[in-house]
Coordinates of C-alpha atoms in Angstrom, one line a residue:
X1 CA 0.0 0.0 0.0
X2 CA 1.4 3.3 -1.0
X3 CA 1.8 6.1 1.5
X4 CA -0.7 8.2 -0.4
X5 CA -3.3 5.5 -0.7
X6 CA -2.9 4.7 3.0
X7 CA -3.5 8.3 4.0
X8 CA -6.6 8.6 1.8
X9 CA -8.0 5.4 3.2
X10 CA -7.2 6.3 6.8
X11 CA -8.9 9.7 6.5
X12 CA -11.9 8.2 4.7
X13 CA -12.3 5.6 7.4
X14 CA -12.1 8.2 10.2
X15 CA -14.7 10.5 8.5
X16 CA -17.0 7.6 7.6
X17 CA -16.8 6.3 11.2
X18 CA -17.9 9.7 12.6
X19 CA -20.8 10.0 10.1
X20 CA -21.9 6.5 10.9
X21 CA -21.8 7.1 14.6
X22 CA -23.8 10.2 14.3
X23 CA -26.4 8.5 12.2
X24 CA -26.6 5.6 14.8
X25 CA -26.9 8.3 17.5
X26 CA -29.7 9.9 15.7
X27 CA -31.6 6.7 15.4
X28 CA -30.6 4.6 18.4
X29 CA -29.3 6.8 21.2
X30 CA -32.5 8.4 22.6
X31 CA -30.7 10.2 25.4
X32 CA -27.3 11.2 26.6
X33 CA -24.5 13.2 25.1
X34 CA -24.0 11.1 21.8
X35 CA -27.6 11.3 20.8
X36 CA -27.8 15.0 21.7
X37 CA -24.9 15.8 19.5
X38 CA -26.2 13.7 16.6
X39 CA -29.6 15.4 16.5
X40 CA -28.0 18.8 17.0
X41 CA -25.9 18.5 13.8
X42 CA -28.2 16.4 11.7
X43 CA -30.6 19.3 10.6
X44 CA -27.5 21.2 9.4
X45 CA -25.3 18.5 7.9
X46 CA -27.5 15.6 6.9
X47 CA -27.3 16.4 3.1
X48 CA -23.5 16.6 3.4
X49 CA -23.4 13.4 5.2
X50 CA -25.2 11.7 2.5
X51 CA -22.5 12.8 0.0
X52 CA -19.8 11.7 2.5
X53 CA -21.4 8.3 2.9
X54 CA -21.7 7.7 -0.8
X55 CA -18.1 8.8 -1.3
X56 CA -16.9 6.5 1.4
X57 CA -18.8 3.5 0.1
X58 CA -17.4 4.3 -3.4
X59 CA -13.9 4.3 -2.1
X60 CA -14.5 1.1 -0.3
X61 CA -15.8 -0.5 -3.4
X62 CA -12.7 0.7 -5.3
X63 CA -10.3 -0.6 -2.7
X64 CA -12.0 -3.9 -1.9
X65 CA -10.0 -6.0 -4.3
X66 CA -6.7 -4.5 -3.1
X67 CA -7.5 -4.2 0.6
X68 CA -10.5 -6.4 1.3
X69 CA -10.9 -5.7 5.0
X70 CA -10.6 -2.0 4.7
X71 CA -12.8 -2.0 1.7
X72 CA -15.5 -3.9 3.6
X73 CA -15.4 -1.6 6.5
X74 CA -15.7 1.4 4.2
X75 CA -18.6 -0.1 2.4
X76 CA -20.5 -0.7 5.7
X77 CA -19.7 2.7 7.2
X78 CA -20.5 4.5 4.0
X79 CA -23.7 2.7 3.6
X80 CA -24.8 3.4 7.1
X81 CA -23.9 7.0 6.8
X82 CA -25.5 7.6 3.3
X83 CA -28.7 5.7 4.1
X84 CA -29.1 7.1 7.6
X85 CA -28.5 10.7 6.5
X86 CA -30.8 10.2 3.6
X87 CA -33.6 9.2 5.8
X88 CA -33.1 12.2 8.1
X89 CA -33.0 14.5 5.1
X90 CA -36.2 13.0 3.7
X91 CA -38.0 13.3 7.0
X92 CA -37.0 17.0 7.4
X93 CA -38.0 17.8 3.8
X94 CA -41.3 16.0 4.3
X95 CA -42.1 17.9 7.5
X96 CA -41.1 21.3 6.0
X97 CA -43.4 20.8 3.0
X98 CA -46.3 19.4 4.9
X99 CA -46.1 22.5 7.1
X100 CA -46.2 24.7 4.2
X101 CA -42.6 25.6 4.0
X102 CA -40.1 25.1 1.2
X103 CA -36.5 24.1 0.9
X104 CA -34.3 23.1 -2.0
X105 CA -32.1 20.2 -0.7
X106 CA -29.3 21.0 -3.2
X107 CA -29.2 24.6 -1.8
X108 CA -28.9 23.3 1.7
X109 CA -25.3 22.3 0.9
X110 CA -24.4 26.0 0.7
X111 CA -24.5 26.8 4.3
X112 CA -23.0 30.0 5.7
X113 CA -22.3 31.5 9.2
X114 CA -25.1 32.9 11.2
X115 CA -23.3 36.3 11.3
X116 CA -24.6 39.7 10.4
X117 CA -25.4 43.1 11.8
X118 CA -28.5 45.1 12.5
X119 CA -29.2 48.2 10.4
X120 CA -29.8 50.3 13.5
X121 CA -29.8 50.2 17.3
X122 CA -32.0 52.3 19.5
X123 CA -32.4 52.6 23.3
X124 CA -36.0 51.9 24.4
X125 CA -35.4 52.4 28.1
X126 CA -32.9 52.9 30.8
X127 CA -33.5 50.9 34.0
X128 CA -31.2 51.1 37.1
X129 CA -28.5 52.7 35.0
X130 CA -28.6 50.0 32.3
X131 CA -29.5 50.9 28.7
X132 CA -31.9 48.5 27.1
X133 CA -31.7 48.6 23.4
X134 CA -33.6 47.2 20.3
X135 CA -31.9 46.1 17.2
X136 CA -33.7 47.0 14.0
X137 CA -33.5 45.1 10.7
X138 CA -35.1 47.1 7.8
X139 CA -36.7 45.7 4.8
X140 CA -37.2 47.7 1.6
X141 CA -40.5 49.6 1.3
X142 CA -42.9 51.3 3.9
X143 CA -46.0 50.1 5.7
X144 CA -44.5 46.6 6.2
X145 CA -45.6 44.1 8.9
X146 CA -43.6 44.1 12.1
X147 CA -41.9 41.1 13.5
X148 CA -41.1 41.7 17.2
X149 CA -38.5 39.0 17.9
X150 CA -37.4 38.0 21.5
X151 CA -34.1 36.2 21.8
X152 CA -33.3 33.1 23.8
X153 CA -30.4 32.2 25.9
X154 CA -31.7 30.4 29.0
X155 CA -32.8 33.8 30.5
X156 CA -29.1 34.3 31.4
X157 CA -27.6 35.0 27.9
X158 CA -28.2 36.4 24.5
X159 CA -28.4 33.9 21.7
X160 CA -27.6 35.9 18.6
X161 CA -29.1 34.8 15.3
X162 CA -28.6 37.9 13.0
X163 CA -28.9 35.7 9.9
X164 CA -32.4 34.8 10.9
X165 CA -33.3 38.4 11.5
X166 CA -31.9 39.4 8.1
X167 CA -33.8 36.7 6.3
X168 CA -37.1 38.0 7.6
X169 CA -36.2 41.6 6.8
X170 CA -35.2 40.5 3.3
X171 CA -38.7 38.9 3.0
X172 CA -40.6 42.0 3.8
X173 CA -40.7 42.3 7.7
X174 CA -39.5 45.2 9.8
X175 CA -37.7 43.1 12.5
X176 CA -37.4 44.7 16.0
X177 CA -35.3 42.7 18.5
X178 CA -35.3 43.9 22.0
X179 CA -32.8 43.3 24.8
X180 CA -34.1 42.5 28.3
X181 CA -32.4 42.2 31.6
X182 CA -30.7 38.9 32.0
X183 CA -30.6 36.9 35.2
X184 CA -27.4 36.9 37.3
X185 CA -26.4 34.9 40.4
X186 CA -27.5 37.8 42.6
X187 CA -30.3 39.1 40.5
X188 CA -33.2 36.9 39.4
X189 CA -35.3 38.4 36.6
X190 CA -38.4 36.4 36.6
X191 CA -40.5 39.6 37.3
X192 CA -38.5 42.1 35.2
X193 CA -37.8 40.2 31.9
X194 CA -41.5 40.2 30.9
X195 CA -41.8 43.8 32.0
X196 CA -38.8 44.7 29.8
X197 CA -40.2 43.1 26.6
X198 CA -43.6 44.7 27.2
X199 CA -41.9 48.1 27.5
X200 CA -39.9 47.3 24.3
X201 CA -43.2 46.3 22.6
X202 CA -44.8 49.6 23.6
X203 CA -41.7 51.3 22.1
X204 CA -42.0 49.3 18.9
X205 CA -45.7 50.1 18.5
X206 CA -45.0 53.8 19.0
X207 CA -42.0 54.0 16.6
X208 CA -43.0 51.3 14.0
X209 CA -44.4 53.9 11.6
X210 CA -41.3 56.1 11.6
X211 CA -39.3 53.0 10.9
X212 CA -41.5 52.0 7.9
X213 CA -43.6 49.5 9.7
X214 CA -47.3 49.1 10.5
X215 CA -47.8 48.5 14.2
X216 CA -51.4 47.1 13.6
X217 CA -49.8 44.2 11.7
X218 CA -47.3 43.0 14.4
X219 CA -46.2 39.4 15.0
X220 CA -44.5 38.4 18.3
X221 CA -41.9 35.6 17.9
X222 CA -39.2 34.1 20.1
X223 CA -37.0 31.1 20.6
X224 CA -36.3 29.1 23.7
X225 CA -36.5 31.5 26.7
X226 CA -37.6 34.1 24.2
X227 CA -40.4 31.8 23.1
X228 CA -41.6 31.7 26.7
X229 CA -41.6 35.5 26.9
X230 CA -43.2 35.8 23.5
X231 CA -46.2 33.6 24.4
X232 CA -46.7 35.3 27.8
X233 CA -46.5 38.8 26.2
X234 CA -48.9 38.0 23.3
X235 CA -51.4 36.1 25.6
X236 CA -51.4 38.8 28.2
X237 CA -52.0 41.5 25.6
X238 CA -54.8 39.5 24.1
X239 CA -56.5 38.8 27.5
X240 CA -57.0 42.5 28.0
X241 CA -56.0 42.0 31.7
X242 CA -52.5 43.5 31.5
X243 CA -50.8 46.4 29.7
X244 CA -54.3 47.8 28.9
X245 CA -53.3 51.3 30.1
X246 CA -50.7 51.5 27.2
X247 CA -53.4 50.7 24.5
X248 CA -51.0 48.3 22.8
X249 CA -52.0 46.6 19.6
X250 CA -52.7 42.9 20.0
X251 CA -50.4 40.7 17.9
X252 CA -51.9 39.1 14.9
X253 CA -50.1 35.8 15.8
X254 CA -47.3 34.5 18.0
X255 CA -44.6 32.1 17.0
X256 CA -42.5 30.2 19.5
X257 CA -39.5 28.0 18.5
X258 CA -38.7 25.3 21.0
X259 CA -40.1 27.5 23.8
X260 CA -39.5 27.0 27.5
X261 CA -43.3 26.8 28.1
X262 CA -42.7 25.5 31.6
X263 CA -39.4 26.5 33.3
X264 CA -40.2 24.0 36.0
X265 CA -40.3 21.1 33.5
X266 CA -36.9 22.2 32.1
X267 CA -35.3 21.6 35.6
X268 CA -35.0 17.9 34.7
X269 CA -32.3 18.6 32.1
X270 CA -28.8 19.1 33.2
X271 CA -27.1 19.5 29.7
X272 CA -25.4 22.9 29.4
X273 CA -26.7 23.6 33.0
X274 CA -30.0 24.7 31.8
X275 CA -31.4 23.7 35.2
X276 CA -29.0 26.1 36.9
X277 CA -30.1 28.9 34.4
X278 CA -33.7 28.3 35.4
X279 CA -32.9 28.4 39.1
X280 CA -30.9 31.7 38.6
X281 CA -33.8 33.2 36.6
X282 CA -36.3 32.3 39.3
X283 CA -34.0 32.7 42.3
X284 CA -34.5 29.2 43.6
X285 CA -36.2 25.9 43.3
X286 CA -40.0 25.4 43.0
X287 CA -40.3 24.1 46.6
X288 CA -39.2 27.7 47.7
X289 CA -40.9 29.8 45.1
X290 CA -44.0 28.0 43.7
X291 CA -45.7 31.2 42.9
X292 CA -42.8 32.5 40.9
X293 CA -42.8 29.3 38.7
X294 CA -46.5 29.8 38.2
X295 CA -46.0 33.4 37.0
X296 CA -43.4 32.2 34.3
X297 CA -45.4 29.2 33.2
X298 CA -47.1 30.0 29.8
X299 CA -50.1 27.8 30.8
X300 CA -51.1 30.4 33.3
X301 CA -52.1 32.7 30.5
X302 CA -54.3 30.6 28.3
X303 CA -57.6 32.3 27.3
X304 CA -59.8 32.0 24.1
X305 CA -58.7 35.5 23.2
X306 CA -55.1 34.4 22.5
X307 CA -53.8 35.0 19.0
X308 CA -53.2 32.2 16.6
X309 CA -50.1 30.4 17.7
X310 CA -47.4 28.5 15.8
X311 CA -45.0 26.3 17.8
X312 CA -42.0 24.5 16.3
X313 CA -40.5 21.8 18.5
X314 CA -37.7 19.4 17.9
X315 CA -38.7 15.9 18.7
X316 CA -35.3 15.2 20.3
X317 CA -34.8 18.4 22.3
X318 CA -32.2 17.9 25.1
X319 CA -32.9 21.2 26.9
X320 CA -36.7 21.7 26.6
X321 CA -38.6 18.5 27.3
X322 CA -40.8 18.0 24.1
X323 CA -43.5 16.4 26.2
X324 CA -43.9 19.7 28.1
X325 CA -44.5 21.5 24.9
X326 CA -46.9 18.9 23.6
X327 CA -48.8 19.1 26.9
X328 CA -49.0 22.9 26.5
X329 CA -50.3 22.6 23.0
X330 CA -53.1 20.3 24.3
X331 CA -54.0 22.6 27.0
X332 CA -54.0 25.6 24.6
X333 CA -56.4 23.7 22.2
X334 CA -58.7 22.9 25.1
X335 CA -58.7 26.6 26.0
X336 CA -60.0 27.4 22.5
X337 CA -56.7 28.8 21.1
X338 CA -55.9 28.3 17.4
X339 CA -52.5 26.6 17.8
X340 CA -50.4 24.8 15.2
X341 CA -47.6 22.5 16.3
X342 CA -44.8 21.4 13.9
X343 CA -42.8 18.5 15.3
X344 CA -39.4 18.8 13.7
X345 CA -37.9 15.2 13.4
X346 CA -34.3 14.4 14.4
X347 CA -33.9 17.8 15.8
X348 CA -32.4 19.1 19.0
X349 CA -32.7 22.5 20.6
X350 CA -31.1 25.1 18.4
X351 CA -31.7 23.0 15.3
X352 CA -32.0 26.2 13.2
X353 CA -29.1 28.1 14.6
X354 CA -25.8 26.4 13.5
X355 CA -25.7 27.7 10.0
X356 CA -27.8 29.8 7.7
X357 CA -29.1 28.0 4.6
X358 CA -29.3 24.6 6.4
X359 CA -32.4 22.4 6.4
X360 CA -33.1 23.4 9.9
X361 CA -32.7 27.1 9.1
X362 CA -35.1 26.8 6.1
X363 CA -37.5 24.7 8.3
X364 CA -37.9 27.6 10.7
X365 CA -37.8 30.6 8.3
X366 CA -40.1 29.2 5.5
X367 CA -42.6 27.5 7.7
X368 CA -42.9 30.6 9.9
X369 CA -43.1 32.9 6.8
X370 CA -45.8 30.8 5.3
X371 CA -47.8 30.9 8.5
X372 CA -47.3 34.6 9.2
X373 CA -48.3 35.5 5.6
X374 CA -51.5 33.5 6.1
X375 CA -52.1 35.3 9.4
X376 CA -51.7 38.7 7.7
X377 CA -54.2 37.7 5.0
X378 CA -56.7 36.5 7.6
X379 CA -56.4 39.8 9.4
X380 CA -57.5 41.7 6.4
X381 CA -60.5 39.6 5.7

């Protein structure tokens, strides 16, 4: 065996083994770190893994007469990787199209970083000496609908997804993304985060016209912790029991991506210390502060007046228990809310955030865009 051939076969074996293990993790490992990693990367790299598997199997076939053992291993690993990744890709494509979204599997190879910058930044309030800002992503044209987007980060950090904001701006939305006070070890923010986003929402309603938006066509959206805050904000506004003094417009719809609908339910997960983030946000455990956990539970705000709701949830979420989201959807339906649930297969938390242009990215953006466009048309009728 020449040195060059040996290097090629060794590298191919290593890459094929990793891809095969990720596929096995996606299908077999239902919990733990291996399975979590597998379903985190699959919505981004599954199409690429199909190609890798096919190439590995091809190299295995080419080498099986010269190096039978290596060739056989490559055929098996490449086959597992190609078939497994193809099944994941097909499942994601089917889900996107069934939910009204669209994605070109060939274009999903051209992934890119989630980087970018807002067009403008404004201060909407100063609280205890801290400036709270909104980022503004402008579309072309005036009188466009407003997407009020609340970021996630476990209530203690800021998960930045500027590529997502830019995508919606490029598709005709004035995107306003507020900051809110984040929990610190000595400062729980269970009672201030919602107040901050409500204050930012009031700012957005007041200034949307000057920014080229139409505040009467506002959608509230958020991911993870931001999904929790988005649901609570929209449902409280629609109930008429809170924020009435500000005469704020009721959102046409609310979208929540893998939302922490029940912070208490998320305490069971220890990956990335999400349980510690929840404790920090609340100030302690449920046994000590049951009333605080009730205040931040989205189920506390269910009324028939709630706006139409879209929820996207990965079926293999390691941070937000999927069952807690499914239970919330059932309760919302029983309360008379028009709620749509999209279960994203083989998807972990943050399935949409690793790379722009990925299957996960297009699942979130195109399904949401279709849903919001329909909501806007319903509002005019």
